[in-house]
Amino acid sequence: MRASTTCQFLVTLLAVSSWGCKDRHEARSAEPAASQPTEAITESAETEAGDVLPFPAPPMGGTVAVTMQESVHKWRQEPRHLPEDAPNIVIVMLDDAGFGQPSTFGGEIQTPTLSRLADEGIAYNAFHTTAMCSPTRAALLTGRNHHRVGAGQIAELANDWDGYTGITPKSAATMAEVLHYYGYATAAFGKWHNTPVDVLGNGPYDRFPTGQGFDHFYGFIAGETSQWEPTLWENTTPISAPYVKNYEDYHLTEDMADQAIAWMRRHRAINPNRPFLVYWTPGAVHGPHHVAKAWAKKYEGKFKDGWDAYQARVFERQKAMGWIPADATLAPRPEGMPAWNDVPENERAFQERLMEVYAGFLEHTDVQVGKLVDELEAQGIRDNTLFIYIFSDNGASAEGMQGSIAELNAQNGIPSTVSEHIAVARTLGGMSAIGGPRMDNMYHSAWAWAGDAPFRYTKLIASDFGGTRTPMVISWPKRIQPDKIPRSQFHHVNDVAPTLYEILGIRHPRIVDGHEQIPIDGTSFAYTFASADAPGRKQTQYFDIMGSRGIYRDGWFASTFGPRVPWVATVPDISHWDPMKDKWELFDMRADFTLTHDLADEHPQKLEELKALFMREAEANRALPIGGGLFSPLNPSQMKRSTNTEWTLYDGMTRIPESQAPNVRNGNLRVDIDAEVPRNANGVLFAMGGYAGGVTLYAYEGELRYEYSSLLLRRTKIKVGKLPAGNVKIALEMRTPAERAAPAEVVFWINGKEVATGTVERTIPGTFTASETFDVGTDTNSPVADDYFDKGPFEFNGQLKRLYFKNL
């Protein structure tokens, strides 16, 4: 081991715990000082020039002469770059969970694993995310601010401004890349959401997890997927979840736990002396909220008094247990969200059921995390495993709007009524079917607000802690003493990577794979491990998601809400929005935990200082233009999509991303199909999407049929006509006006004869799903059509010779 690495590791260990006595004074004096402000305050963990990775190969162990008899063979020795006792590292981060939901910290949803780890370790009540999925993950993995690594928006809604490309630059190596070169085995399980959509169909694969430092990946690449029929990848290979007769016999989160355990066992069997990093980030509890009925039943009747009462109860419990200050103020319900008492009686059972399913989903997820902890204990390695449990990548999500059975209506800007959702739910099995595979349900936005207690707002609001703040628990039995006192130092997901580097004695690399590295923005929080009341070291952090923005500086926080209201489905009109005229608020966080006492009028100079600081940070971090993340949602035609105008596809071509496939969703195109059709043909000719949102052309008992699911609220079914046996030519034309969610006209031909026409009442403007794909000759994952819902993947039993699509 290099002497400098060994010394740094020992210094860090002494600094973060009570180990050793003799050199403690020297160790503490060696702690890195808090970053000093600069013109644009980008804090960095760098204190000296780092390594060049990968490390040079060691020299040959023996000697070479002319003959083997004269030569000496000796295996070369790989130098160790890690401390002898380097810990295993497990990072867990859930999705779309709220600050006020876990029972561990006052909520009413049972989280036994979070509680177990909190009892064995330490907890943080001022830890922050970016307020959104992809940006948080990019910041966590790289240790940089999200815009600096191109993640100002989720990958599906990327644009070509530098801070919003969805492409992590090679100059910002992930923690997995760095730890891999230092000697860690690395594996990622679950949701990734940091790969550009245009490489999912055919590479290049260097933007996949295995191209960014992970030896192994099992999970899904997109922002969400069905828990019952997920769109899975193993490394860079698309795979299918097992088809089961009873859908509850498979659940993605359970599968993820099993896969992680299997990987740890294999690794330990083969390389027991090599530490590992496991990054375990389930799609739960992001929508759709899918869980077995037994888990939802545990919460039956527990939410009858509604979201206002829930928020009030949790708030009092949070104060009583010391999780939040005793003098904290409860945030009011946002304007536009109804009081529970204003919800019509005939809609309350629906709203309660949505929350019961969500609660069961969250508890189920936490229990799967517990399986990982159990496995560490069973293998005898729990003591020296650093377990970081980040409760969520952002606040609870209000994207369910008024309560939904198909949550992508909101992302597509399609307004709807609760009565519509209830009526369709009845046709799909009623209230008991919510949480099953026919619905992509998500709870009312007010449940998210209450679940973010004690804060004002929700996910996507970067100007408020309801969007950005999440509980975090760290357990490392060998090195961290359990402590019930919450850590209240202000920290952020970009601080995790520098924390790991510090405890391992790793200097931030100067060059990785030939690419000079940009500085780390995060600040290590290792100093908090042994001290709950140590002065915070993070001085500055900006926040910005789609124009909702804020700036933290030395206990002050200034913010402005932005132009978009996440719990309103309609697309905002920003044609006259001038972000420089937005009204800002000012809060003294030291006396105002919930950001409810605006001091802008009392301290106007301080507010102007912080607004100016925000602009410097935005410019330095490539966050401009302000609101840049809104471009693609407001202009779906400009979303990253295939530039092809024609496609020639063949039988068996599957898992083509929706964005790279022919636009059979709301396009203007024609498809000509040459097929060998058997008598009484059955099977899919082509399909895009899934049951909640998708389109399919298929044969059913010898008849050609077409079905279009407009996110469940509309469903178009057309019986096209009888298919003759033999060589058959089938054609379809789709013509869609430019208006958002416009109806489309479809025309069908069999062997050159027009046989049917029809109207798709509502086309979907943005995307059917976040992860489902385009398939030829089969319908992978969630089946689109009612006719073959229980027969998936419903492969065509003839031969598809060619499908030729051309834009009109």
Short mmCIF file of C-alpha atoms in Angstrom, two decimals, residues 2-396:
data_model
loop_
_atom_site.label_atom_id
_atom_site.label_comp_id
_atom_site.label_asym_id
_atom_site.label_seq_id
_atom_site.Cartn_x
_atom_site.Cartn_y
_atom_site.Cartn_z
CA ARG A 2 1.21 3.54 -0.70
CA ALA A 3 2.28 5.27 2.48
CA SER A 4 0.30 8.40 1.67
CA THR A 5 -2.92 6.42 1.29
CA THR A 6 -2.35 4.57 4.53
CA CYS A 7 -1.67 7.76 6.48
CA GLN A 8 -4.65 9.58 5.05
CA PHE A 9 -6.94 6.65 5.89
CA LEU A 10 -5.70 6.55 9.49
CA VAL A 11 -6.07 10.31 9.82
CA THR A 12 -9.64 10.07 8.60
CA LEU A 13 -10.50 7.22 10.91
CA LEU A 14 -9.20 9.14 13.91
CA ALA A 15 -11.06 12.22 12.79
CA VAL A 16 -14.45 10.55 12.44
CA SER A 17 -14.54 8.39 15.54
CA SER A 18 -12.96 7.87 18.93
CA TRP A 19 -10.45 5.31 17.75
CA GLY A 20 -6.97 5.73 19.22
CA CYS A 21 -5.82 8.35 21.69
CA LYS A 22 -2.12 9.00 21.20
CA ASP A 23 -2.33 10.91 17.91
CA ARG A 24 -5.83 12.29 18.14
CA HIS A 25 -4.77 15.93 18.33
CA GLU A 26 -2.61 15.52 15.23
CA ALA A 27 -5.41 13.70 13.45
CA ARG A 28 -7.95 16.41 14.13
CA SER A 29 -5.54 19.11 13.03
CA ALA A 30 -5.23 17.23 9.74
CA GLU A 31 -8.95 17.46 8.97
CA PRO A 32 -9.63 19.44 5.78
CA ALA A 33 -10.81 22.95 6.47
CA ALA A 34 -14.18 24.10 5.24
CA SER A 35 -14.09 25.35 1.66
CA GLN A 36 -13.53 29.04 1.19
CA PRO A 37 -15.90 31.09 -0.93
CA THR A 38 -14.90 32.10 -4.42
CA GLU A 39 -16.53 34.22 -7.08
CA ALA A 40 -18.80 31.28 -7.85
CA ILE A 41 -18.70 29.13 -4.77
CA THR A 42 -18.16 25.59 -5.97
CA GLU A 43 -16.91 23.63 -3.01
CA SER A 44 -14.40 20.87 -3.65
CA ALA A 45 -12.94 18.03 -1.65
CA GLU A 46 -9.66 18.36 -3.55
CA THR A 47 -6.70 19.45 -1.46
CA GLU A 48 -3.88 18.13 -3.65
CA ALA A 49 -3.33 16.70 -7.10
CA GLY A 50 -4.98 13.29 -7.35
CA ASP A 51 -4.04 10.04 -9.00
CA VAL A 52 -4.14 9.12 -12.66
CA LEU A 53 -6.51 6.19 -13.14
CA PRO A 54 -6.14 3.43 -14.01
CA PHE A 55 -2.94 2.92 -12.06
CA PRO A 56 0.05 1.74 -14.11
CA ALA A 57 0.42 -2.00 -14.42
CA PRO A 58 3.01 -3.45 -12.03
CA PRO A 59 6.31 -4.59 -13.49
CA MET A 60 6.91 -8.21 -14.34
CA GLY A 61 7.70 -10.27 -11.27
CA GLY A 62 10.50 -12.41 -12.71
CA THR A 63 13.26 -11.96 -15.25
CA VAL A 64 13.57 -12.83 -18.93
CA ALA A 65 16.63 -14.30 -20.60
CA VAL A 66 17.22 -15.97 -23.93
CA THR A 67 16.10 -19.38 -22.73
CA MET A 68 13.47 -20.52 -20.24
CA GLN A 69 16.19 -22.25 -18.26
CA GLU A 70 17.94 -18.93 -17.73
CA SER A 71 14.66 -17.02 -17.12
CA VAL A 72 12.94 -16.71 -13.77
CA HIS A 73 9.13 -16.89 -13.57
CA LYS A 74 7.37 -15.13 -10.72
CA TRP A 75 3.83 -13.77 -10.75
CA ARG A 76 3.82 -10.01 -10.55
CA GLN A 77 2.32 -8.54 -7.42
CA GLU A 78 -0.61 -6.21 -7.84
CA PRO A 79 -0.14 -3.32 -5.41
CA ARG A 80 -2.99 -2.65 -3.00
CA HIS A 81 -4.43 0.83 -3.23
CA LEU A 82 -6.94 0.52 -0.39
CA PRO A 83 -6.54 0.34 3.38
CA GLU A 84 -6.30 -3.24 4.64
CA ASP A 85 -9.62 -2.88 6.46
CA ALA A 86 -11.53 -1.00 3.77
CA PRO A 87 -15.27 -1.50 4.34
CA ASN A 88 -17.83 -2.96 2.05
CA ILE A 89 -20.23 -0.20 0.99
CA VAL A 90 -23.96 -0.51 0.38
CA ILE A 91 -25.86 2.55 -0.84
CA VAL A 92 -29.64 2.27 -0.86
CA MET A 93 -31.83 5.05 -2.22
CA LEU A 94 -35.59 4.74 -2.62
CA ASP A 95 -37.65 6.78 -5.07
CA ASP A 96 -40.36 9.41 -4.53
CA ALA A 97 -40.76 8.79 -0.78
CA GLY A 98 -41.68 11.61 1.60
CA PHE A 99 -39.91 13.04 4.65
CA GLY A 100 -43.02 12.47 6.78
CA GLN A 101 -43.84 8.92 5.71
CA PRO A 102 -41.44 6.52 7.50
CA SER A 103 -42.49 5.31 10.95
CA THR A 104 -38.80 5.59 11.90
CA PHE A 105 -39.16 9.37 12.01
CA GLY A 106 -42.78 9.96 12.94
CA GLY A 107 -44.65 8.82 9.85
CA GLU A 108 -47.39 6.21 9.72
CA ILE A 109 -45.92 3.76 7.19
CA GLN A 110 -43.92 0.99 8.77
CA THR A 111 -40.20 1.05 7.89
CA PRO A 112 -38.63 -1.62 10.10
CA THR A 113 -35.33 -1.73 8.25
CA LEU A 114 -34.82 2.02 8.35
CA SER A 115 -35.55 1.88 12.09
CA ARG A 116 -33.17 -1.02 12.61
CA LEU A 117 -30.32 0.79 10.89
CA ALA A 118 -31.09 4.06 12.69
CA ASP A 119 -30.91 2.22 16.01
CA GLU A 120 -27.52 0.81 15.00
CA GLY A 121 -26.15 4.03 13.54
CA ILE A 122 -26.86 7.71 13.01
CA ALA A 123 -29.55 9.70 11.18
CA TYR A 124 -29.57 12.97 9.25
CA ASN A 125 -32.54 15.36 9.14
CA ALA A 126 -30.99 18.04 6.89
CA PHE A 127 -29.84 15.95 3.96
CA HIS A 128 -30.86 17.12 0.50
CA THR A 129 -31.53 15.93 -3.02
CA THR A 130 -32.04 17.95 -6.19
CA ALA A 131 -35.87 17.43 -6.12
CA MET A 132 -35.84 15.14 -9.18
CA CYS A 133 -34.80 11.62 -10.26
CA SER A 134 -31.98 11.76 -12.84
CA PRO A 135 -30.41 14.93 -11.43
CA THR A 136 -30.17 13.44 -7.92
CA ARG A 137 -28.64 10.21 -9.20
CA ALA A 138 -26.08 12.03 -11.31
CA ALA A 139 -25.06 14.24 -8.38
CA LEU A 140 -24.86 11.27 -6.02
CA LEU A 141 -22.76 9.12 -8.34
CA THR A 142 -20.33 11.83 -9.44
CA GLY A 143 -20.06 14.14 -6.43
CA ARG A 144 -20.83 17.10 -8.69
CA ASN A 145 -23.76 19.45 -9.09
CA HIS A 146 -26.37 18.06 -11.43
CA HIS A 147 -26.21 20.66 -14.19
CA ARG A 148 -22.42 20.40 -14.30
CA VAL A 149 -22.82 16.78 -15.36
CA GLY A 150 -25.59 17.45 -17.89
CA ALA A 151 -28.45 16.31 -15.64
CA GLY A 152 -30.64 19.40 -15.31
CA GLN A 153 -33.63 17.32 -16.42
CA ILE A 154 -34.56 13.62 -16.49
CA ALA A 155 -32.94 11.64 -19.29
CA GLU A 156 -36.16 11.33 -21.33
CA LEU A 157 -36.65 15.10 -21.38
CA ALA A 158 -33.07 16.11 -22.14
CA ASN A 159 -32.26 18.92 -24.55
CA ASP A 160 -29.09 20.23 -26.17
CA TRP A 161 -28.14 22.98 -23.70
CA ASP A 162 -24.98 21.89 -21.89
CA GLY A 163 -26.57 21.51 -18.48
CA TYR A 164 -29.49 19.46 -19.79
CA THR A 165 -28.04 16.94 -22.26
CA GLY A 166 -28.57 13.86 -20.10
CA ILE A 167 -24.98 12.83 -20.86
CA THR A 168 -22.54 12.47 -17.97
CA PRO A 169 -19.22 13.85 -19.23
CA LYS A 170 -16.15 11.64 -19.12
CA SER A 171 -14.55 14.42 -17.09
CA ALA A 172 -16.86 13.52 -14.18
CA ALA A 173 -16.05 9.94 -13.25
CA THR A 174 -18.57 8.21 -11.00
CA MET A 175 -17.72 6.90 -7.56
CA ALA A 176 -18.02 3.41 -9.04
CA GLU A 177 -15.33 4.14 -11.62
CA VAL A 178 -12.98 5.52 -8.98
CA LEU A 179 -13.58 2.76 -6.44
CA HIS A 180 -13.27 0.12 -9.15
CA TYR A 181 -9.78 1.31 -10.01
CA TYR A 182 -8.84 1.38 -6.34
CA GLY A 183 -9.86 -2.25 -5.97
CA TYR A 184 -13.57 -2.48 -5.24
CA ALA A 185 -15.95 -4.90 -6.93
CA THR A 186 -18.99 -2.89 -7.97
CA ALA A 187 -22.60 -3.76 -8.76
CA ALA A 188 -25.77 -1.74 -9.35
CA PHE A 189 -29.33 -2.99 -8.98
CA GLY A 190 -32.61 -1.28 -9.85
CA LYS A 191 -33.31 2.07 -11.41
CA TRP A 192 -30.49 3.77 -13.32
CA HIS A 193 -32.08 6.72 -15.19
CA ASN A 194 -28.85 8.34 -16.34
CA THR A 195 -28.50 6.92 -19.85
CA PRO A 196 -29.54 8.96 -22.92
CA VAL A 197 -32.65 7.50 -24.54
CA ASP A 198 -31.12 7.39 -28.02
CA VAL A 199 -28.51 4.76 -27.09
CA LEU A 200 -30.94 2.23 -25.60
CA GLY A 201 -31.75 0.58 -28.90
CA ASN A 202 -28.30 -0.26 -30.19
CA GLY A 203 -25.61 1.42 -28.07
CA PRO A 204 -23.00 2.69 -27.68
CA TYR A 205 -23.07 1.10 -24.27
CA ASP A 206 -20.46 3.20 -22.50
CA ARG A 207 -23.36 5.25 -21.09
CA PHE A 208 -24.81 2.20 -19.35
CA PRO A 209 -23.92 1.39 -15.73
CA THR A 210 -21.27 -1.10 -16.87
CA GLY A 211 -19.67 1.71 -18.87
CA GLN A 212 -19.60 3.96 -15.83
CA GLY A 213 -17.75 1.84 -13.32
CA PHE A 214 -20.08 -1.01 -12.39
CA ASP A 215 -18.90 -4.57 -12.98
CA HIS A 216 -22.50 -5.78 -12.96
CA PHE A 217 -25.94 -4.26 -13.48
CA TYR A 218 -29.40 -5.74 -13.08
CA GLY A 219 -32.41 -3.47 -13.33
CA PHE A 220 -34.04 -0.95 -15.62
CA ILE A 221 -32.59 2.05 -17.40
CA ALA A 222 -35.63 4.33 -17.56
CA GLY A 223 -37.34 6.50 -14.97
CA GLU A 224 -40.02 3.97 -14.03
CA THR A 225 -41.30 0.54 -14.94
CA SER A 226 -44.01 -1.89 -13.94
CA GLN A 227 -43.23 -3.90 -10.82
CA TRP A 228 -45.13 -6.82 -12.37
CA GLU A 229 -43.80 -6.78 -15.97
CA PRO A 230 -40.63 -4.69 -15.82
CA THR A 231 -38.48 -3.74 -18.80
CA LEU A 232 -35.24 -5.24 -17.55
CA TRP A 233 -31.57 -5.19 -18.50
CA GLU A 234 -28.71 -7.35 -17.31
CA ASN A 235 -25.52 -5.46 -18.03
CA THR A 236 -26.15 -4.35 -21.64
CA THR A 237 -28.55 -7.14 -22.59
CA PRO A 238 -32.32 -6.64 -22.56
CA ILE A 239 -34.01 -9.46 -20.68
CA SER A 240 -37.57 -10.36 -19.71
CA ALA A 241 -38.94 -10.95 -16.28
CA PRO A 242 -40.37 -14.45 -15.83
CA TYR A 243 -43.93 -14.96 -17.05
CA VAL A 244 -46.06 -16.18 -14.15
CA LYS A 245 -49.69 -17.30 -14.05
CA ASN A 246 -50.42 -15.37 -10.87
CA TYR A 247 -48.97 -11.89 -11.22
CA GLU A 248 -48.25 -11.67 -7.49
CA ASP A 249 -45.72 -14.51 -7.84
CA TYR A 250 -43.20 -11.99 -9.18
CA HIS A 251 -42.36 -8.48 -7.98
CA LEU A 252 -39.44 -6.44 -9.25
CA THR A 253 -38.31 -5.13 -5.85
CA GLU A 254 -38.18 -8.66 -4.48
CA ASP A 255 -36.25 -9.74 -7.57
CA MET A 256 -33.76 -6.93 -7.01
CA ALA A 257 -33.10 -8.05 -3.45
CA ASP A 258 -32.61 -11.63 -4.60
CA GLN A 259 -30.28 -10.55 -7.39
CA ALA A 260 -28.16 -8.40 -5.07
CA ILE A 261 -27.89 -11.22 -2.54
CA ALA A 262 -26.89 -13.69 -5.25
CA TRP A 263 -24.23 -11.29 -6.52
CA MET A 264 -22.80 -10.73 -3.03
CA ARG A 265 -22.66 -14.48 -2.40
CA ARG A 266 -20.88 -15.15 -5.68
CA HIS A 267 -18.44 -12.32 -5.12
CA ARG A 268 -17.65 -13.46 -1.59
CA ALA A 269 -17.19 -17.05 -2.75
CA ILE A 270 -14.67 -16.07 -5.42
CA ASN A 271 -13.02 -12.88 -4.07
CA PRO A 272 -13.61 -12.85 -0.30
CA ASN A 273 -10.79 -10.36 0.35
CA ARG A 274 -11.95 -7.77 -2.16
CA PRO A 275 -14.38 -5.17 -0.76
CA PHE A 276 -17.52 -4.38 -2.71
CA LEU A 277 -19.79 -1.46 -3.51
CA VAL A 278 -23.47 -2.27 -3.97
CA TYR A 279 -25.68 0.53 -5.33
CA TRP A 280 -29.27 -0.58 -4.72
CA THR A 281 -31.89 1.85 -6.02
CA PRO A 282 -35.33 0.34 -6.60
CA GLY A 283 -38.02 1.85 -8.77
CA ALA A 284 -40.12 1.84 -5.61
CA VAL A 285 -41.95 3.87 -4.55
CA HIS A 286 -42.12 5.80 -7.80
CA GLY A 287 -45.31 5.38 -9.75
CA PRO A 288 -46.87 3.14 -10.78
CA HIS A 289 -47.65 2.00 -7.24
CA HIS A 290 -47.71 -1.78 -7.57
CA VAL A 291 -47.82 -4.19 -4.63
CA ALA A 292 -49.52 -7.43 -3.68
CA LYS A 293 -52.94 -7.06 -2.11
CA ALA A 294 -51.83 -8.41 1.28
CA TRP A 295 -49.43 -5.51 1.76
CA ALA A 296 -52.08 -2.91 0.95
CA LYS A 297 -54.58 -4.66 3.21
CA LYS A 298 -52.32 -3.98 6.21
CA TYR A 299 -53.28 -0.30 5.85
CA GLU A 300 -56.98 -0.77 5.20
CA GLY A 301 -58.95 1.93 7.01
CA LYS A 302 -55.89 3.71 8.38
CA PHE A 303 -56.30 6.83 6.26
CA LYS A 304 -60.04 7.43 6.58
CA ASP A 305 -59.58 10.84 8.18
CA GLY A 306 -57.62 12.13 5.20
CA TRP A 307 -54.43 13.94 4.39
CA ASP A 308 -54.88 17.02 6.60
CA ALA A 309 -55.24 14.88 9.72
CA TYR A 310 -52.31 12.71 8.64
CA GLN A 311 -50.02 15.73 8.27
CA ALA A 312 -51.01 17.14 11.67
CA ARG A 313 -50.45 13.83 13.47
CA VAL A 314 -47.07 13.24 11.89
CA PHE A 315 -45.94 16.78 12.68
CA GLU A 316 -46.68 16.38 16.38
CA ARG A 317 -44.97 13.00 16.45
CA GLN A 318 -41.88 14.37 14.68
CA LYS A 319 -41.54 17.08 17.32
CA ALA A 320 -42.18 14.73 20.23
CA MET A 321 -39.42 12.36 19.15
CA GLY A 322 -36.92 15.18 18.54
CA TRP A 323 -36.67 14.57 14.83
CA ILE A 324 -37.58 18.20 14.11
CA PRO A 325 -37.24 21.22 16.41
CA ALA A 326 -39.93 21.67 19.05
CA ASP A 327 -40.61 25.20 17.79
CA ALA A 328 -41.03 24.19 14.14
CA THR A 329 -44.07 25.56 12.31
CA LEU A 330 -46.43 23.29 10.40
CA ALA A 331 -46.61 24.25 6.73
CA PRO A 332 -50.01 25.06 5.25
CA ARG A 333 -51.58 23.09 2.43
CA PRO A 334 -50.63 24.59 -0.96
CA GLU A 335 -53.11 26.68 -2.83
CA GLY A 336 -55.08 24.55 -5.26
CA MET A 337 -54.96 21.35 -3.21
CA PRO A 338 -58.34 20.51 -1.67
CA ALA A 339 -58.93 19.97 2.02
CA TRP A 340 -59.96 16.41 2.81
CA ASN A 341 -63.31 17.70 4.01
CA ASP A 342 -63.90 19.11 0.53
CA VAL A 343 -63.42 15.76 -1.18
CA PRO A 344 -66.83 14.42 -2.26
CA GLU A 345 -67.99 11.43 -0.21
CA ASN A 346 -68.31 9.26 -3.31
CA GLU A 347 -64.61 9.80 -4.11
CA ARG A 348 -63.08 9.18 -0.68
CA ALA A 349 -62.91 5.40 -0.92
CA PHE A 350 -60.89 5.79 -4.12
CA GLN A 351 -58.48 8.26 -2.51
CA GLU A 352 -58.10 6.08 0.57
CA ARG A 353 -57.39 3.00 -1.52
CA LEU A 354 -54.68 4.79 -3.48
CA MET A 355 -52.94 5.72 -0.24
CA GLU A 356 -53.34 2.23 1.24
CA VAL A 357 -51.65 0.73 -1.81
CA TYR A 358 -48.84 3.26 -1.63
CA ALA A 359 -48.28 2.59 2.06
CA GLY A 360 -48.12 -1.15 1.47
CA PHE A 361 -45.72 -0.54 -1.41
CA LEU A 362 -43.37 1.51 0.78
CA GLU A 363 -43.36 -0.97 3.67
CA HIS A 364 -42.80 -3.84 1.23
CA THR A 365 -39.83 -1.99 -0.24
CA ASP A 366 -38.24 -1.31 3.13
CA VAL A 367 -38.61 -5.00 4.01
CA GLN A 368 -36.63 -5.90 0.87
CA VAL A 369 -33.84 -3.62 2.08
CA GLY A 370 -33.90 -5.67 5.25
CA LYS A 371 -33.05 -8.77 3.25
CA LEU A 372 -29.77 -7.12 2.25
CA VAL A 373 -28.95 -6.37 5.87
CA ASP A 374 -29.80 -9.93 6.87
CA GLU A 375 -27.49 -11.28 4.18
CA LEU A 376 -24.60 -9.12 5.36
CA GLU A 377 -25.10 -10.52 8.84
CA ALA A 378 -25.39 -14.09 7.56
CA GLN A 379 -22.08 -13.70 5.75
CA GLY A 380 -20.43 -12.24 8.86
CA ILE A 381 -19.53 -8.96 7.17
CA ARG A 382 -22.15 -6.61 8.57
CA ASP A 383 -19.73 -5.15 11.14
CA ASN A 384 -17.41 -3.69 8.51
CA THR A 385 -20.04 -2.68 5.97
CA LEU A 386 -20.80 1.01 5.59
CA PHE A 387 -24.56 1.04 4.92
CA ILE A 388 -25.97 4.34 3.63
CA TYR A 389 -29.77 4.39 3.41
CA ILE A 390 -30.99 7.52 1.61
CA PHE A 391 -34.74 7.43 2.00
CA SER A 392 -35.53 9.04 -1.35
CA ASP A 393 -34.12 10.74 -4.42
CA ASN A 394 -36.56 13.64 -3.91
CA GLY A 395 -39.70 14.43 -1.98
CA ALA A 396 -42.98 12.58 -2.32
#
